[in-house]
Amino acid sequence: MNIKLYLFQRLYSAAIVLIGVSILIFIIARIIPGDPARMALGPTATQEMVEQYRDKLHLNDPIHVQYWFFIKGITEGDLGESVYTKRNVTTDVSTYFPATLELIIFAALIMVCVGVPLGILAGRYKDKSIDNISRLISLLGVVTPSFVWAVFLMIIFAFYLDILPVAGRLSQDTVAPDKITGLIIIDSIIRGQFDVTIDALKHIILPALALSLSALGQASRLTRSNITEVYDKQYIEMARAYGYNEFKIATKYALKPAMIPTLTILGLDFAAMLGNAFLVEFVFAWPGIAKYGVQAILYKDLNAITATTMIIATFFVITNLIVDLVVAYLNPKIRLSGK
Amino acid sequence: MMKIFKSRGWYKFSKNPLSVIGLLIVSIIVLMAIFANYLTPFPEHAGPFVDIPNKIKPPSSTYFFGTDKIGRDTFSRIIFGYRTSLYLGVIVLCIAVPIGTSLGLVAGYFGGKIDAIIMRITDIFLSIPPLVLALSIMAFLKPTLTNAMIAVSMMWWPWYTRLIYNLTRSLKNEGFVISSKIVGASHFHIIFREILPNCSASLITKITLDMGFVILIGSSLSFLGLGVQPPTPDLGTMVSQGSKYLPDIWWLSVFPGLAILVIVLGFNLLGDGLKDLFDVEI
Amino acid sequence: MTLLSIRNLEVQFKHYEGVTTALKKISLDIKEGEKVALVGESGSGKSVTARMILGLLSNSNIKKNGEIFFENIDLLKESSSQIKQIRGNKISMIFQDPVSSLNPYFTVHKQMLQALENHTKDYDKNTIEKYFVDLLKDVKIEDPERVLNSYAFQLSGGMAQRVMISMALINNPKLILADEPTTALDVTVQKKVLSIMKDVISRKKMSMLLISHNLGVVREFADKIYVIYQGTILEEGSTEKIFNSPGHIYTQTLLQAIPKIYEQLINAKLKRHQNTD
Ligand SMILES: Nc1ncnc2c1ncn2[C@@H]1O[C@H](COP(=O)(O)OP(=O)(O)O)[C@@H](O)[C@H]1O
Ligand SMILES: [Mg+2]
């Protein structure tokens, strides 16, 4: 297959998925019984207010017109006003999303920096104790919901050992640095406020750990199976026959073939963390999009819910697209195909 | 059926202590949940029961896992919570498996346009993180057990569509399917008498594994307050409410949390054992 | 002068059901500049022999006895770091399946450079490209620049095997082990690759151990032949002697099998063509 065709196909199917997701969310929001306007305004609102609100949400128009307004809103970045915060949901989302992004990036760093080396070691020392440890971590990671991890970690590190803070992004008396990226750790480094960086790091460790634990085990098992598969390949024996040392094989010659397929799954895991972020942010009172989303759900905040879901789905699809493109670039078989 | 116990798979299953542990965990929990009224020390604590003199008691020989703010026994409530979890798991899979399986069979068997449409829709469902999809469905529904079941089923069927789709596509070209086609068997006969029975080992294994994961997602929903509502005992709700009283009344969240871990672990180990037993890939 | 001398080499593999003896006290000599063939049917222990020389079989469930002298040092007693100095340097190896022996994620150039750098960091960076190009020209590759920048999956089997041959030559080894170098190739290119290999090795005055299951293949190639059967050397002698007056009944059956083996190869190839059509 030609590389251009491949790129086109990936873009095309990403677009289809996004359109599909928008229809899906639109349908879910419309077919479900109950009047969103009535739900949003509460039982005390007069019928007149409800009607007015229905007009504002275009709920009185035919369904395809509603969808048109919905899509128009998405493309213009205007997803309407939140009933609860009374602000444009786009503004809300851009306020809350960086906190979540920071959390999942940090969790992904833990997943990659711990999970991948653990998987490599487990693959190299198959059926030895390191392999069993990685298997145990993976099993526990898979079967334990991240909110249970969150509670356990909180009890151990925040209460029992009392070495890490319980909640939030920063301590009460710490002032957040002026916003550049919205990621406090990065902003504080750029502005040279290193005491803020340290405070932020202390706050992010536990939620990030809770979030990463389920993905971490998966990452290490996957790396392990890819590593063992590669080590069975003829070119590894060939490398040994040509005097490569084991370190070079492990860190380069076998690593590249093993990691490229792993990357795809790591990308999926990274994006899926957005789902579990809901649970972890809840426990650690992390002021992110998930907390905003749950609030929106509790207040039946139609626009906010739609915006949150759309943002998450878009993030998910785009992450996968980027990973696919990176893999295509790194894998010569795909990159050079059709030449 | 007897054949299974003589097979190499059964040998592997029974020789692997983890599979046997999984079977034990699942059997014990299921039995306890069914006979919870007789097996728990305080069955009446499952509902809106109040016993102020015995409130906030730490774990003891009377109250194995302590009592909550209004004096209810955590242990009894966990067992009844298992009942809720299993109920949710069974209903969700009873909805999701038939839907997912029939779509997968149709798409895989007939191919062409219908295949493209079904699989594209499946892809769309699969491209939203599962919990987020369930949450956005719950967003428009009242938080009740029934609605939680609907929401989780909505996100679960695509996995079965994909599994059965792949199996059907490869089975379609097997000799026995082709020969019954030549003999003139109807599509209905081929799909339900030839292909489906050959998917059953994979289906049973996946259902077992998924029982655990459905329970996990269900507890996540109720943890966020979007699933089962009090006073119905539910493990996720218990962790969520208990975590408000950390660290002093730690038993209120730690034991229900462990309880979720144990049941999901049980189904997971059992499912892995079944993979060996039937020698299937999921 | 004897370059390589295997004395009473015994190799056993331990596994669940017991022990397999792959080599039963075999002895084998290769002189400097000599081309020796080791011939026997599949499973007779040929690959084990080659791998033992380079120390490629070294895990806990293997038991080995005897000596492998190379330039008067016993390879079986060398430390792993010293063996590493010899691998790809004084002794190099050509594997059976060239395409899967090259790493699909690195270019030919990168892998040749690495094979060199494993043994010397001290080379002239400006002329190295030309050195590789010359090596590839030695094995009759007409567009060496393109091949250098290719990945294994972009090369045909015959081309990849020629790349492997030039990679084996990089550090000017004394001895080249070739384990069924043409078995994985199409019958049509087998002969060509063999003659290219013979030419370049003769020209560079290297020694060689050619492993094959096919006596016909080694006829025009080897000075001396060892016949191996179930881990035992049944017969050894000059190529002429083996072909003209085979001493062992097994060798005679191998000789009779020559046309048959070719027939089978050709039939198999025809079938493959029919299937792909
Ligand atoms: N790594 C290994 N572990 C166990 N047995 C092996 C191993 N390598 C080879 N053997 C056994 O040693 C015998 C000789 O194998 P080999 O040298 O590969 O044969 P061939 O002559 O076809 O190259 C065979 O019976 C094979 O099963
Ligand atoms: Mg061999």
PDB file of C-alpha atoms in Angstrom, chain A residues 233-235 237-246 248 252-254 256-257 260-261 330-333 335-336, chain C residues 51 54 56 84 87-88 92-93 95 100-106 110-111 114 118-119 151 153-154 164 167-168:
ATOM      1  CA  LYS A 233      13.739 -13.801  15.723  1.00  0.00           C
ATOM      2  CA  GLN A 234      16.621 -14.977  13.601  1.00  0.00           C
ATOM      3  CA  TYR A 235      18.166 -11.519  13.431  1.00  0.00           C
ATOM      4  CA  GLU A 237      20.978 -14.695  16.815  1.00  0.00           C
ATOM      5  CA  MET A 238      22.583 -13.102  13.801  1.00  0.00           C
ATOM      6  CA  ALA A 239      23.426 -10.038  15.902  1.00  0.00           C
ATOM      7  CA  ARG A 240      25.059 -12.250  18.510  1.00  0.00           C
ATOM      8  CA  ALA A 241      27.007 -14.039  15.811  1.00  0.00           C
ATOM      9  CA  TYR A 242      28.365 -10.661  14.732  1.00  0.00           C
ATOM     10  CA  GLY A 243      29.607  -9.687  18.157  1.00  0.00           C
ATOM     11  CA  TYR A 244      26.869  -7.316  19.329  1.00  0.00           C
ATOM     12  CA  ASN A 245      26.857  -7.192  23.109  1.00  0.00           C
ATOM     13  CA  GLU A 246      23.678  -7.990  24.990  1.00  0.00           C
ATOM     14  CA  LYS A 248      23.305  -3.057  22.723  1.00  0.00           C
ATOM     15  CA  LYS A 252      18.616  -0.789  20.483  1.00  0.00           C
ATOM     16  CA  TYR A 253      18.701  -3.739  18.168  1.00  0.00           C
ATOM     17  CA  ALA A 254      15.732  -5.577  19.715  1.00  0.00           C
ATOM     18  CA  LYS A 256      13.083  -0.764  18.184  1.00  0.00           C
ATOM     19  CA  PRO A 257      11.241  -3.713  16.610  1.00  0.00           C
ATOM     20  CA  ILE A 260       7.019   0.172  17.558  1.00  0.00           C
ATOM     21  CA  PRO A 261       4.022  -2.171  17.803  1.00  0.00           C
ATOM     22  CA  LEU A 330       9.119   4.839  12.474  1.00  0.00           C
ATOM     23  CA  ASN A 331       8.254   1.587  10.766  1.00  0.00           C
ATOM     24  CA  PRO A 332      10.138   1.435   7.481  1.00  0.00           C
ATOM     25  CA  LYS A 333       7.754  -1.212   6.176  1.00  0.00           C
ATOM     26  CA  ARG A 335       6.966   4.402   5.519  1.00  0.00           C
ATOM     27  CA  LEU A 336       8.531   2.972   2.379  1.00  0.00           C
TER      28      LEU A 336
ATOM     29  CA  ARG C  51      26.524 -22.686  16.649  1.00  0.00           C
ATOM     30  CA  LEU C  54      30.574 -19.386  17.868  1.00  0.00           C
ATOM     31  CA  LEU C  56      25.724 -19.315  20.283  1.00  0.00           C
ATOM     32  CA  LYS C  84      32.432 -11.864  21.487  1.00  0.00           C
ATOM     33  CA  ARG C  87      32.281 -13.453  16.577  1.00  0.00           C
ATOM     34  CA  GLY C  88      31.876 -11.626  13.309  1.00  0.00           C
ATOM     35  CA  SER C  92      31.713 -15.004  10.847  1.00  0.00           C
ATOM     36  CA  MET C  93      28.554 -16.808   9.944  1.00  0.00           C
ATOM     37  CA  PHE C  95      22.595 -18.004   8.060  1.00  0.00           C
ATOM     38  CA  SER C 100      14.823 -12.831   8.358  1.00  0.00           C
ATOM     39  CA  SER C 101      18.460 -12.680   9.476  1.00  0.00           C
ATOM     40  CA  LEU C 102      18.580  -8.970   8.738  1.00  0.00           C
ATOM     41  CA  ASN C 103      16.834  -6.629  11.131  1.00  0.00           C
ATOM     42  CA  PRO C 104      13.857  -5.116   9.272  1.00  0.00           C
ATOM     43  CA  TYR C 105      14.121  -1.847  11.201  1.00  0.00           C
ATOM     44  CA  PHE C 106      17.667  -0.897  10.197  1.00  0.00           C
ATOM     45  CA  LYS C 110      23.525   0.668   9.419  1.00  0.00           C
ATOM     46  CA  GLN C 111      23.879  -3.061  10.042  1.00  0.00           C
ATOM     47  CA  GLN C 114      27.470  -1.890  13.315  1.00  0.00           C
ATOM     48  CA  ASN C 118      31.485  -4.089  17.125  1.00  0.00           C
ATOM     49  CA  HIS C 119      35.158  -4.795  16.566  1.00  0.00           C
ATOM     50  CA  TYR C 151      15.868  -2.571   4.306  1.00  0.00           C
ATOM     51  CA  PHE C 153      12.220  -6.573   3.109  1.00  0.00           C
ATOM     52  CA  GLN C 154      13.063  -4.525   0.023  1.00  0.00           C
ATOM     53  CA  MET C 164      24.901 -11.346   4.207  1.00  0.00           C
ATOM     54  CA  MET C 167      28.628  -8.574   5.844  1.00  0.00           C
ATOM     55  CA  ALA C 168      30.491 -11.751   6.765  1.00  0.00           C
TER      56      ALA C 168
END
